[in-house]
Tab-separated table of C-alpha atoms in Angstrom:
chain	number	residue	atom	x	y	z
A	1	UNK	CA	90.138	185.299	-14.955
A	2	UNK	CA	87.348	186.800	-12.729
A	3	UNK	CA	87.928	190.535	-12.213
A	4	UNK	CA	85.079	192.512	-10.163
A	5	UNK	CA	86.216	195.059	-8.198
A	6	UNK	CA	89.214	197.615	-8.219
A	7	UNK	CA	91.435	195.445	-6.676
A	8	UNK	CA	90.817	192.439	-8.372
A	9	UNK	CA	91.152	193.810	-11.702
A	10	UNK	CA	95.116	193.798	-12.834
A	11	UNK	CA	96.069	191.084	-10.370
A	12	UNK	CA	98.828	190.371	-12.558
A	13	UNK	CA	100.018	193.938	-12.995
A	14	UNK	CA	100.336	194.369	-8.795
A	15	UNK	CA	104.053	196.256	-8.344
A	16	UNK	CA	105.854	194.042	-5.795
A	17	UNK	CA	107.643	196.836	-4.050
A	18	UNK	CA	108.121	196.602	-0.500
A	19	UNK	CA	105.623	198.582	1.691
A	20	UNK	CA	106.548	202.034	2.132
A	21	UNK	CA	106.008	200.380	6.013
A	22	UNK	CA	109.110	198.590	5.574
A	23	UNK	CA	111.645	202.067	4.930
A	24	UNK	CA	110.978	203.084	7.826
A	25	UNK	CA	112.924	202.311	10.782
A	26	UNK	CA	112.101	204.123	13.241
A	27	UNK	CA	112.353	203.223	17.050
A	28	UNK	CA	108.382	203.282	17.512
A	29	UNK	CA	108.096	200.082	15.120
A	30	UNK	CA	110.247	198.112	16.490
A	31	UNK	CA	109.578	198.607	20.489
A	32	UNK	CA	105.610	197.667	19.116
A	33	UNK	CA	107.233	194.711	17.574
A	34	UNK	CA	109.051	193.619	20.760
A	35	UNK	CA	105.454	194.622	22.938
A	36	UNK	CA	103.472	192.463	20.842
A	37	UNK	CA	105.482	189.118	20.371
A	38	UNK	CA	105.964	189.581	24.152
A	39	UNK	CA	102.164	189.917	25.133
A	40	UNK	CA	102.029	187.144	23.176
A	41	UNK	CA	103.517	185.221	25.256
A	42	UNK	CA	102.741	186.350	28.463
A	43	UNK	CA	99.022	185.621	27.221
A	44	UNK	CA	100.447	181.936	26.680
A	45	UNK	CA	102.191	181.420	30.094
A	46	UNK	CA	98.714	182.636	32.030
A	47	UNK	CA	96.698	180.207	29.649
A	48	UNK	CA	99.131	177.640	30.114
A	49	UNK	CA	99.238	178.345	33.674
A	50	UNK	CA	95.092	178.336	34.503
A	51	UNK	CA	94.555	175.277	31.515
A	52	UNK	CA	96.378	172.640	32.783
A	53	UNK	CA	95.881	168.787	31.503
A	54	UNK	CA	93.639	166.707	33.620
A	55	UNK	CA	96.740	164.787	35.006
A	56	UNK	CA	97.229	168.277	37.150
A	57	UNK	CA	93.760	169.272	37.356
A	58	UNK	CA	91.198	166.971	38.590
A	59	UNK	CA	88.390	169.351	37.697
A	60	UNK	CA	86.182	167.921	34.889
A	61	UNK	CA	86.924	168.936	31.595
A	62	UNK	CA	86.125	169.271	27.868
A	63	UNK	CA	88.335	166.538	26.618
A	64	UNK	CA	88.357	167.805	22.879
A	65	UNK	CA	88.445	171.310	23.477
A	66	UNK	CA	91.456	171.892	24.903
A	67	UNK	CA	92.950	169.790	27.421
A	68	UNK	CA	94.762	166.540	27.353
A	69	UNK	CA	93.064	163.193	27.160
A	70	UNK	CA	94.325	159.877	28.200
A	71	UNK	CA	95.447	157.866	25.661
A	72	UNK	CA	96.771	154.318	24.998
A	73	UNK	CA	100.088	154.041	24.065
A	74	UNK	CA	103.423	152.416	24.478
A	75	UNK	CA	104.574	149.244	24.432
A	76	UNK	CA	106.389	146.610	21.867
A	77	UNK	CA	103.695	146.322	19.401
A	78	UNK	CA	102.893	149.813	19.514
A	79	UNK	CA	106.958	150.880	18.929
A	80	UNK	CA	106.832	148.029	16.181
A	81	UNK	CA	104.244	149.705	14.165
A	82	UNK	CA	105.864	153.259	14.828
A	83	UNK	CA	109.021	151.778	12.966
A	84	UNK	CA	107.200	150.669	10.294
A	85	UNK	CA	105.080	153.553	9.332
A	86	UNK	CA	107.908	156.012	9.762
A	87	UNK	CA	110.897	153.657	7.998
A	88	UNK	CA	112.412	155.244	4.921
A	89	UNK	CA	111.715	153.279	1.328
A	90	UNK	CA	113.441	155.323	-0.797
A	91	UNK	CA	117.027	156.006	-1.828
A	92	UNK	CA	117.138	159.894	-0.915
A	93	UNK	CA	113.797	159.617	1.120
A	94	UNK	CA	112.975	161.470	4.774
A	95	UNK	CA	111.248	160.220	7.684
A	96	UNK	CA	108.364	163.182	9.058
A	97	UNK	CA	105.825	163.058	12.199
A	98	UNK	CA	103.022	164.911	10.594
A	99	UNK	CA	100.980	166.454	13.336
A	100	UNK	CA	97.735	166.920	12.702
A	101	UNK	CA	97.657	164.213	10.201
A	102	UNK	CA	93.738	163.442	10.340
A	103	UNK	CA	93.534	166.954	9.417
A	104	UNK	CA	92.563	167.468	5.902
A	105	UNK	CA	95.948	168.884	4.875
A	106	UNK	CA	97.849	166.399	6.794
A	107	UNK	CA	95.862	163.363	5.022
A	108	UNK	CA	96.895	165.075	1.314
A	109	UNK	CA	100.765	165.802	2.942
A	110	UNK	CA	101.242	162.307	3.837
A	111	UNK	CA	99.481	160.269	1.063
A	112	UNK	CA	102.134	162.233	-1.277
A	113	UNK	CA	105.130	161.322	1.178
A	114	UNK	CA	104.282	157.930	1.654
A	115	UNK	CA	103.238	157.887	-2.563
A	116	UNK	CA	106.976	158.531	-2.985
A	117	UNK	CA	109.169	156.363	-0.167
A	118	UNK	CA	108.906	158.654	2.318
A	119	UNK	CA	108.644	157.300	5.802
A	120	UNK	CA	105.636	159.317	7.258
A	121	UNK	CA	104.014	158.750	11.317
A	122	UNK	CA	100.994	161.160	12.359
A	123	UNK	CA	100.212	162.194	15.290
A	124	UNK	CA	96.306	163.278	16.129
A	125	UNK	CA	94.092	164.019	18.873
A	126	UNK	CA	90.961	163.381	16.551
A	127	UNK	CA	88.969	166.349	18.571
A	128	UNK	CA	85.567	166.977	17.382
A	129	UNK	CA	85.382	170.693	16.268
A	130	UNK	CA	83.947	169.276	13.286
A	131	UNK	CA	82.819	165.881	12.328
A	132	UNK	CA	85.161	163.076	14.136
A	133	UNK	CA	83.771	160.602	11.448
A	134	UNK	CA	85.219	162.366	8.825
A	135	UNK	CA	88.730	162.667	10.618
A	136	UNK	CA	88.427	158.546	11.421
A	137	UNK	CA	87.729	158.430	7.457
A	138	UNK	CA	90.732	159.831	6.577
A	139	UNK	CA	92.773	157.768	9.154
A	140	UNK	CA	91.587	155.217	7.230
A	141	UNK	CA	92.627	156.266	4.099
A	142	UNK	CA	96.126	156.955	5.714
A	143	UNK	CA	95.835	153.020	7.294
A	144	UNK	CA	95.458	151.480	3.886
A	145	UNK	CA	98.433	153.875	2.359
A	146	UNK	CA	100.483	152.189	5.077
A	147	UNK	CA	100.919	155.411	7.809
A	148	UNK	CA	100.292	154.854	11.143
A	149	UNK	CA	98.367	157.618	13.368
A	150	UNK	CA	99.363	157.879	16.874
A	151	UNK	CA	96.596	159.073	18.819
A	152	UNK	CA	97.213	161.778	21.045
A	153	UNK	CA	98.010	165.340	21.874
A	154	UNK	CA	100.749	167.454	20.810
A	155	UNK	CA	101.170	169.205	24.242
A	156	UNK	CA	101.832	165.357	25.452
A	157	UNK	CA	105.424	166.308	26.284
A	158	UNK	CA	106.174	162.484	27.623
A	159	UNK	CA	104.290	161.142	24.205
A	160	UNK	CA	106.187	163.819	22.212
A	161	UNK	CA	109.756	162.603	23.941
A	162	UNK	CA	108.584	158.630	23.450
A	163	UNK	CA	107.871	159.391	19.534
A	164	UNK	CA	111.552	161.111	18.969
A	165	UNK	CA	113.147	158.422	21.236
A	166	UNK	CA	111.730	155.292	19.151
A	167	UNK	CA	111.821	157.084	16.148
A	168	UNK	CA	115.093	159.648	14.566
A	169	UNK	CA	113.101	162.211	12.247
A	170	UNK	CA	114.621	163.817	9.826
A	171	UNK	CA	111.880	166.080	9.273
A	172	UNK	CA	108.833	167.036	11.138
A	173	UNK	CA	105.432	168.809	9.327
A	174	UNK	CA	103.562	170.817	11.794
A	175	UNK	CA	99.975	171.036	11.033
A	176	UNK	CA	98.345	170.365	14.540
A	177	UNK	CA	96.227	173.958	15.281
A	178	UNK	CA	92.800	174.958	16.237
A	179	UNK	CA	91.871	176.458	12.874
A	180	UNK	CA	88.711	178.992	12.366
A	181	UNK	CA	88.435	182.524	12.753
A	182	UNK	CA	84.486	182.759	14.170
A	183	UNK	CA	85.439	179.868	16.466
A	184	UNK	CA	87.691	182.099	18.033
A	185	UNK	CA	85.414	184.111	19.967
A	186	UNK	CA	83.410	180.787	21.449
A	187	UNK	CA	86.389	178.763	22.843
A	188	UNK	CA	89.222	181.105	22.709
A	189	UNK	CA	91.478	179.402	25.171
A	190	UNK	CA	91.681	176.378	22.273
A	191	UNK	CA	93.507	178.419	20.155
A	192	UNK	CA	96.531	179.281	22.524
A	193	UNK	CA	96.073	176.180	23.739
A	194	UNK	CA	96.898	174.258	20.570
A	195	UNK	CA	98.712	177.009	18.669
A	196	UNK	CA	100.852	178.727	20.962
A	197	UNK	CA	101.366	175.731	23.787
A	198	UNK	CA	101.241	173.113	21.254
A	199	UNK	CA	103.335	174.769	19.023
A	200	UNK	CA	106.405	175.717	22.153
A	201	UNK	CA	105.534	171.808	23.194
A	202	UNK	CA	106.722	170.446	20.215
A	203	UNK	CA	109.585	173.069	19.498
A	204	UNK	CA	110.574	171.862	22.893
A	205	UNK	CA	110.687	168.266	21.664
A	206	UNK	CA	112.516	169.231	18.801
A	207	UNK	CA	115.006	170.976	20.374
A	208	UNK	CA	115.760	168.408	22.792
A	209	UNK	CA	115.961	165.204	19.873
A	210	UNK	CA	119.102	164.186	18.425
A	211	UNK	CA	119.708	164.651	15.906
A	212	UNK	CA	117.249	167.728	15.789
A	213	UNK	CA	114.503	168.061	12.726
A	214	UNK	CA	114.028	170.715	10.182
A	215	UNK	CA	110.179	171.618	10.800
A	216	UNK	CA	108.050	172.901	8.510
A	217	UNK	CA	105.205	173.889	9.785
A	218	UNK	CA	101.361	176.478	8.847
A	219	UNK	CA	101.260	179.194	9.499
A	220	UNK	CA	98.234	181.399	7.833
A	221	UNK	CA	97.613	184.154	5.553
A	222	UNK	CA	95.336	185.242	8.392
A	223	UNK	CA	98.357	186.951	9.850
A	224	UNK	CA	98.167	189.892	7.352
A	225	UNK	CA	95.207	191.000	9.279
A	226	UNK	CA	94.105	194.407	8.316
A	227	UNK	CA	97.003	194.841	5.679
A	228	UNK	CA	95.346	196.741	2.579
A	229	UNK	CA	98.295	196.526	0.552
A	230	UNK	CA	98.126	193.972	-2.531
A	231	UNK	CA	99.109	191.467	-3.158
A	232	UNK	CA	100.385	190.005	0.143
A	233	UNK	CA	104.294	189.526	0.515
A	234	UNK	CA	105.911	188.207	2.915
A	235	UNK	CA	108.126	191.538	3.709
A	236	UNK	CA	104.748	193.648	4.476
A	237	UNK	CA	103.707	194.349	7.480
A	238	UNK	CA	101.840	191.257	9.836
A	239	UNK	CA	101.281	193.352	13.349
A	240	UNK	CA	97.433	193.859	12.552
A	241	UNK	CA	95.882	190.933	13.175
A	242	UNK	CA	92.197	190.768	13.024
A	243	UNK	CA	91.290	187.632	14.750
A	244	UNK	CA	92.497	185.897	17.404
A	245	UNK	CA	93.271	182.670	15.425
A	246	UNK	CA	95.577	185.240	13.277
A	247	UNK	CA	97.105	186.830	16.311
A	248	UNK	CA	97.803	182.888	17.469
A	249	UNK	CA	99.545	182.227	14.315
A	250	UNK	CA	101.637	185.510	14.178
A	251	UNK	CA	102.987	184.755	18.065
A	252	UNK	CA	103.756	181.298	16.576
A	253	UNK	CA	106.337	183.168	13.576
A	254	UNK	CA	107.591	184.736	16.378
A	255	UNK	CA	108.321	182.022	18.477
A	256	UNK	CA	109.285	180.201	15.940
A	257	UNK	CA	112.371	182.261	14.967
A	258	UNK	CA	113.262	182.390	19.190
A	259	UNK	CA	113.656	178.774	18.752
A	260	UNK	CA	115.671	179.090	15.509
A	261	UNK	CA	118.169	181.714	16.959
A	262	UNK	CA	118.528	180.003	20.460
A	263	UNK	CA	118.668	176.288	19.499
A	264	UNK	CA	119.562	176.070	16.001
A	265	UNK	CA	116.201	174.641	14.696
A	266	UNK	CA	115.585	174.623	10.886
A	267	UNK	CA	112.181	176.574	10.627
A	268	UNK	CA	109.805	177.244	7.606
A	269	UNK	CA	106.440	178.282	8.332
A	270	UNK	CA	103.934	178.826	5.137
A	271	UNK	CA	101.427	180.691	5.345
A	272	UNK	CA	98.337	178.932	3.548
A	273	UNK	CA	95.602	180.948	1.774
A	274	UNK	CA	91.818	179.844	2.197
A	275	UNK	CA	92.931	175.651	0.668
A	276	UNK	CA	89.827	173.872	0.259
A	277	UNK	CA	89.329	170.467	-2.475
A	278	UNK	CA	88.331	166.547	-1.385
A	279	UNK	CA	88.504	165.460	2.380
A	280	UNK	CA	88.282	169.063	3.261
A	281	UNK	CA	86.811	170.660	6.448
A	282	UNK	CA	83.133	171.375	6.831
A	283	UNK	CA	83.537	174.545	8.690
A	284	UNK	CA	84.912	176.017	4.880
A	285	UNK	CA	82.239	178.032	3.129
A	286	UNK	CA	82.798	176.165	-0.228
A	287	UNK	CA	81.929	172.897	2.103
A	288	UNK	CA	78.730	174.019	3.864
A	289	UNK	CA	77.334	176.223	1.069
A	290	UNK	CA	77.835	172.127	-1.185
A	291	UNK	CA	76.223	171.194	1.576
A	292	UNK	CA	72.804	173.285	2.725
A	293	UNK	CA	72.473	173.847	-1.268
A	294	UNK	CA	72.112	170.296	-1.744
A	295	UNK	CA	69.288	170.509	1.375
A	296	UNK	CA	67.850	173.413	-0.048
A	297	UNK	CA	68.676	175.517	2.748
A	298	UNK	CA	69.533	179.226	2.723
A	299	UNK	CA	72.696	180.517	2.526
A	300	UNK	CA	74.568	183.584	3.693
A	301	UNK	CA	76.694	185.131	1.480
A	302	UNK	CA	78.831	188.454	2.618
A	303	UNK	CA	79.676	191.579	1.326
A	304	UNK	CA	81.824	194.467	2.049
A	305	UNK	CA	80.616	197.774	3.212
A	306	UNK	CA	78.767	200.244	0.208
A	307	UNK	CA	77.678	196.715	-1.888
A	308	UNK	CA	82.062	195.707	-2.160
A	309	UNK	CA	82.914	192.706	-3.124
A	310	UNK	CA	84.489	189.722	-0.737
A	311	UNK	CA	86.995	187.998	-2.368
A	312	UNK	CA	89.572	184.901	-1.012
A	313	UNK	CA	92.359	183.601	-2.698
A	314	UNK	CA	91.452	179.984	-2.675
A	315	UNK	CA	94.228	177.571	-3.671
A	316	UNK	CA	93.513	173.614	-4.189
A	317	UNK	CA	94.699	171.016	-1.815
A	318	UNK	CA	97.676	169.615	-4.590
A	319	UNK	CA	99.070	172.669	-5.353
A	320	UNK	CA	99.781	173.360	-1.235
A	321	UNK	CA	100.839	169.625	-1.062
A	322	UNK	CA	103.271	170.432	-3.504
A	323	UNK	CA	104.220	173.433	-1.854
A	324	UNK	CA	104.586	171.316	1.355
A	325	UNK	CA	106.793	168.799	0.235
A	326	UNK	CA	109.257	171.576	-1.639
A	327	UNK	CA	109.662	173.300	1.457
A	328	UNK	CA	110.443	169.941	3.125
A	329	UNK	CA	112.813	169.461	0.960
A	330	UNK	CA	114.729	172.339	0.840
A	331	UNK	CA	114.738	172.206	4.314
A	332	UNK	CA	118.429	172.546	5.569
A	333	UNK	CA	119.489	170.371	8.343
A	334	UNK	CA	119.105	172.203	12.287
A	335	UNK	CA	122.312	173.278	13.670
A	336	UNK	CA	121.604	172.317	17.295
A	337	UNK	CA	122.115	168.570	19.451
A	338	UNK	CA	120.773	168.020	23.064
A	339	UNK	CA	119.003	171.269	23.182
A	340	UNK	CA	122.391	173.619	22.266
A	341	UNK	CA	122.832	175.360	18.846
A	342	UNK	CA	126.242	174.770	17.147
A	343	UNK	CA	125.616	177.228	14.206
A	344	UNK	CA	123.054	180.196	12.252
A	345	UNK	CA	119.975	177.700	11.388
A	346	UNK	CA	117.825	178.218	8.256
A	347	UNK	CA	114.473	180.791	9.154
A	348	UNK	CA	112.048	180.757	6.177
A	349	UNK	CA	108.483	181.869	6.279
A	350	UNK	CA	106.487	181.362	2.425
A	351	UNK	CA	103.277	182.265	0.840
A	352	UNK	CA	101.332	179.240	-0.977
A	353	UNK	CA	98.690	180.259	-2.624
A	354	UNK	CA	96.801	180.844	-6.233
A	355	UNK	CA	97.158	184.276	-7.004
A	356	UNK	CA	93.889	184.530	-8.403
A	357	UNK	CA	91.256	186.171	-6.032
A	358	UNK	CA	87.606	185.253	-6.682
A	359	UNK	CA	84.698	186.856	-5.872
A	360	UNK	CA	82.394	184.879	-3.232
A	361	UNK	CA	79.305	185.477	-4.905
A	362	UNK	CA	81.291	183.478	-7.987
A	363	UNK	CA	82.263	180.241	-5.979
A	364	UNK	CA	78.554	180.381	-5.074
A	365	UNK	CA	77.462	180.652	-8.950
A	366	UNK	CA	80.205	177.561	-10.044
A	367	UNK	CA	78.843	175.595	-7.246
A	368	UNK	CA	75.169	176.254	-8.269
A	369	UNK	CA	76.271	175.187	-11.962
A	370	UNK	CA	78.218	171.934	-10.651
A	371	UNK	CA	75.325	170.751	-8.471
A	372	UNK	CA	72.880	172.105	-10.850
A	373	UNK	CA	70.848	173.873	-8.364
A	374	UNK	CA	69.950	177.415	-7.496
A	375	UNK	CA	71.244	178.408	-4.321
A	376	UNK	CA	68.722	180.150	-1.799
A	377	UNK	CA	71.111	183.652	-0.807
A	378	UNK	CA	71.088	185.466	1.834
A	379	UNK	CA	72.906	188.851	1.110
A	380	UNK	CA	74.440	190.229	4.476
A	381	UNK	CA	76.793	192.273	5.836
A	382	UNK	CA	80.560	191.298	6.517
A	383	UNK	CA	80.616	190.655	10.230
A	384	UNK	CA	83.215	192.182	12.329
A	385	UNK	CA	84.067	188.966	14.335
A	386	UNK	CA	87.192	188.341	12.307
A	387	UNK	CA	86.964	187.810	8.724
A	388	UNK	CA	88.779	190.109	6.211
A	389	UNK	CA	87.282	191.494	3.060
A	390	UNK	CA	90.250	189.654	0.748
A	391	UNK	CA	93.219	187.655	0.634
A	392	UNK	CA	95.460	187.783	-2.323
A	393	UNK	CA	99.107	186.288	-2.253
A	394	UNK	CA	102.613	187.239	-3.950
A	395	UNK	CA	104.206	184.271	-4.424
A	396	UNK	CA	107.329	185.599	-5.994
A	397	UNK	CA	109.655	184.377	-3.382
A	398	UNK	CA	108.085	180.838	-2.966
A	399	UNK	CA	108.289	180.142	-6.890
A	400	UNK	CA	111.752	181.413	-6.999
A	401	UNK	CA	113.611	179.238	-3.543
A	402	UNK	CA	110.476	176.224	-4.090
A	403	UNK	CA	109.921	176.257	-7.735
A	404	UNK	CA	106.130	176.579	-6.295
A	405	UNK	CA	103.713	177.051	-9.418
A	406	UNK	CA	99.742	176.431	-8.380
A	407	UNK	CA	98.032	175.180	-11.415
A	408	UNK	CA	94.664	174.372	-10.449
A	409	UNK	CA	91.713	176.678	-11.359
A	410	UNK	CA	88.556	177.410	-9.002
A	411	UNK	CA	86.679	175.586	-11.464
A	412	UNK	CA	88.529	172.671	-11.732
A	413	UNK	CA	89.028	172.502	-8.129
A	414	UNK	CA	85.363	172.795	-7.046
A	415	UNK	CA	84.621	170.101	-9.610
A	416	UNK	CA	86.962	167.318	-7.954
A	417	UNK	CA	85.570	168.202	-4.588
A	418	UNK	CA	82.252	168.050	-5.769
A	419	UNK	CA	82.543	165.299	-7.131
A	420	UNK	CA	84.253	163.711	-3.732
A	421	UNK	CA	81.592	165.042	-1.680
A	422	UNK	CA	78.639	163.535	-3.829
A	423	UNK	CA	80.579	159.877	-3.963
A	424	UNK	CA	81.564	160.377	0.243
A	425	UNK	CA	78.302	161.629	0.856
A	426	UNK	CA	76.267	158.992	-0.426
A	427	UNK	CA	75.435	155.196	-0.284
A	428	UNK	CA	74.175	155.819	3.709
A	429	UNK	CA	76.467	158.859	4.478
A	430	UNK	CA	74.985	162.103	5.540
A	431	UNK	CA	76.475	165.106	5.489
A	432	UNK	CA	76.258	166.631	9.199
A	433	UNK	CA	74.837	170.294	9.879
């Protein structure tokens, strides 16, 4: 194991008792609590309010940004082929929308399902904060595994209501969100658009279907913010977020569990630490450092203040599938019908990740060995625009409930992507950037 700096170097000897944070119960914690989920979502409401979709605004608009585009749907054929992607071929198999499912989790969440009997229907809005070819690629790949993606936009509430009236989920995976942390301070309004509206859209659907779904749906590990404490657990403390994206996600735990305690709605949310592997997204630094090494091109690699090391916590794409589909199914029914709760619901939230922190610098030297190329570096300072100087995760409590056990190495991992991105990226294909 790779072990460079005072925090990295008994990763397996981390106590796991809670945060001293957590004793405490005073008053002042828990009115900041209430003040920030609810600031939150006053944010939301004047977002909502002043980013309409176009069929209430008729100003122009980015379509892929943030509003809603017009999309074909509906019809016969169109219901036909939403029957068949989503119909059940298994004994003791589940039927999930998988939002997001272009996405590169979704295309690795729903390849498994459908691998297995699983009736599986995605839902997309194929936006173009990175490559659209690469998203169309993937749909592809989903196409010929026999899942159909709907095209359109999770805060669609009529498309949302059509999918749950032609189709009776059993489960639903949400993994529609505006991901990035640096995006965050270009476009900021995508991120509540997508995770905070999109996210109280599609609750809203859920609570309204009969019968209701168990959702599972990511979260981030971005939501520990400025937490020092190590490893992550889910008990410690999540009210320091240091990004918007983060602050998104955290609002969407908290909304979340309003939906579980009004309506009854099974919720699990995992929080995902730095995934990366084949199909992944370009805007990942092992993705664009393959990439501009390849060109030759210079790349920037950070590090903490007095020479300290960045590390992330990166965990391959099967190891979070597998976390995915344990948390679907142990995924207890919702309590609710026609929008009223009948009983306590089950409220889980789940770290999936490797456990294994490694130095950026050494993700840089693996790749360089891989490719068999020296990288041109660029050593610079961590910005202050959002990114942390580590993630590490406890995953105590998803091994014991999910029998969740990542086996996958850094090394192994980078290998299989690189060897993905060399076989996508060739025969005519370009990588973009």
């Amino acid at each position: 194991m790779l072990k460079h700096s005072s925090y990295l170097d008994n990763t397996g000897k981390f106590k796991m008792e809670k945060s001293p944070y957590f004793h405490s119960k005073s008053r002042w914690h828990s009115s900041l609590m209430k003040l920030t989920f609810w600031s939150f979502i006053f944010l939301a409401l004047i977002f909502i309010f002043f980013y309409r979709s176009p069929s209430s605004n008729p100003l122009p608009q980015d379509p892929s940004r943030r509003s809603l585009r017009t999309y074909n749907w509906g019809g016969l054929a169109w219901e036909k082929r939403l029957r068949s992607s989503a119909r059940i071929r298994s004994r003791d198999g589940i039927s999930v929308l998988v939002t997001g499912d272009a996405g590169f989790v979704g295309t690795h969440v729903s390849t498994a399902l459908k691998r297995r009997g699983d009736g599986v229907l995605g839902l997309d809005n194929f936006n173009d904060y990175y490559d659209p070819s690469l998203k169309r690629a993937r749909q592809a790949l989903l196409d010929r595994s026999g899942v159909f993606i709907v095209e359109g936009d999770i805060n669609d509430s009529t498309l949302l209501r059509k999918l749950f009236e032609v189709v009776a989920f059993t489960h639903v995976m949400h993994l529609a969100a505006q991901a990035g942390v640096r995006y965050a301070m270009e476009n900021p309004s995508s991120y509540v658009h997508s995770n905070i509206a999109g996210l109280v859209s599609l609750l809203e659907a859920c609570k309204s279907a009969n019968p209701q779904p168990a959702i599972v749906w990511a979260s981030s590990s971005s939501v520990y913010g400025l937490n020092s404490k190590v490893p992550f657990s889910e008990k410690d403390r999540t009210d320091q977020p240091a990004s918007l994206y983060a602050a998104t996600k955290k609002a969407g735990e908290e909304i979340a569990h309003t939906y579980n305690h009004i309506y009854g709605l099974s919720l699990t949310a995992l929080r995902f630490f730095t995934v990366y592997g084949p199909w992944g997204r370009p805007d990942m630094a092992y993705f664009f450092f393959t990439r501009d090494i390849l060109k030759g091109k210079t790349i920037s690699i950070f590090e903490a203040a007095n020479h300290g090391t960045v590390a992330r916590d990166f965990t391959y794409i099967d190891d979070i599938v597998k976390g995915c589909l344990a948390a679907l199914d142990t995924a207890e029914k919702s309590t609710g019908s026609g929008g009223k709760k009948k009983g306590p619901a089950q409220f889980r939230i789940y770290n999936l990740g490797n456990t294994s922190p490694v130095p950026v610098s050494d993700l840089v030297s693996i790749l360089e060995r891989l490719l068999k190329v020296n990288a041109k570096k660029n050593i610079i300072k961590l910005p202050q625009n959002g990114d942390v100087r580590f993630t590490h995760a406890n995953i105590s409590l998803a091994q014991r409930e999910l029998g969740y056990k990542p086996s996958t190495d850094l090394q192994t991992g980078l290998k299989k992507f690189v060897k993905w991105y060399l076989g996508y990226y060739s025969g005519g294909k370009k990588a973009t950037g």
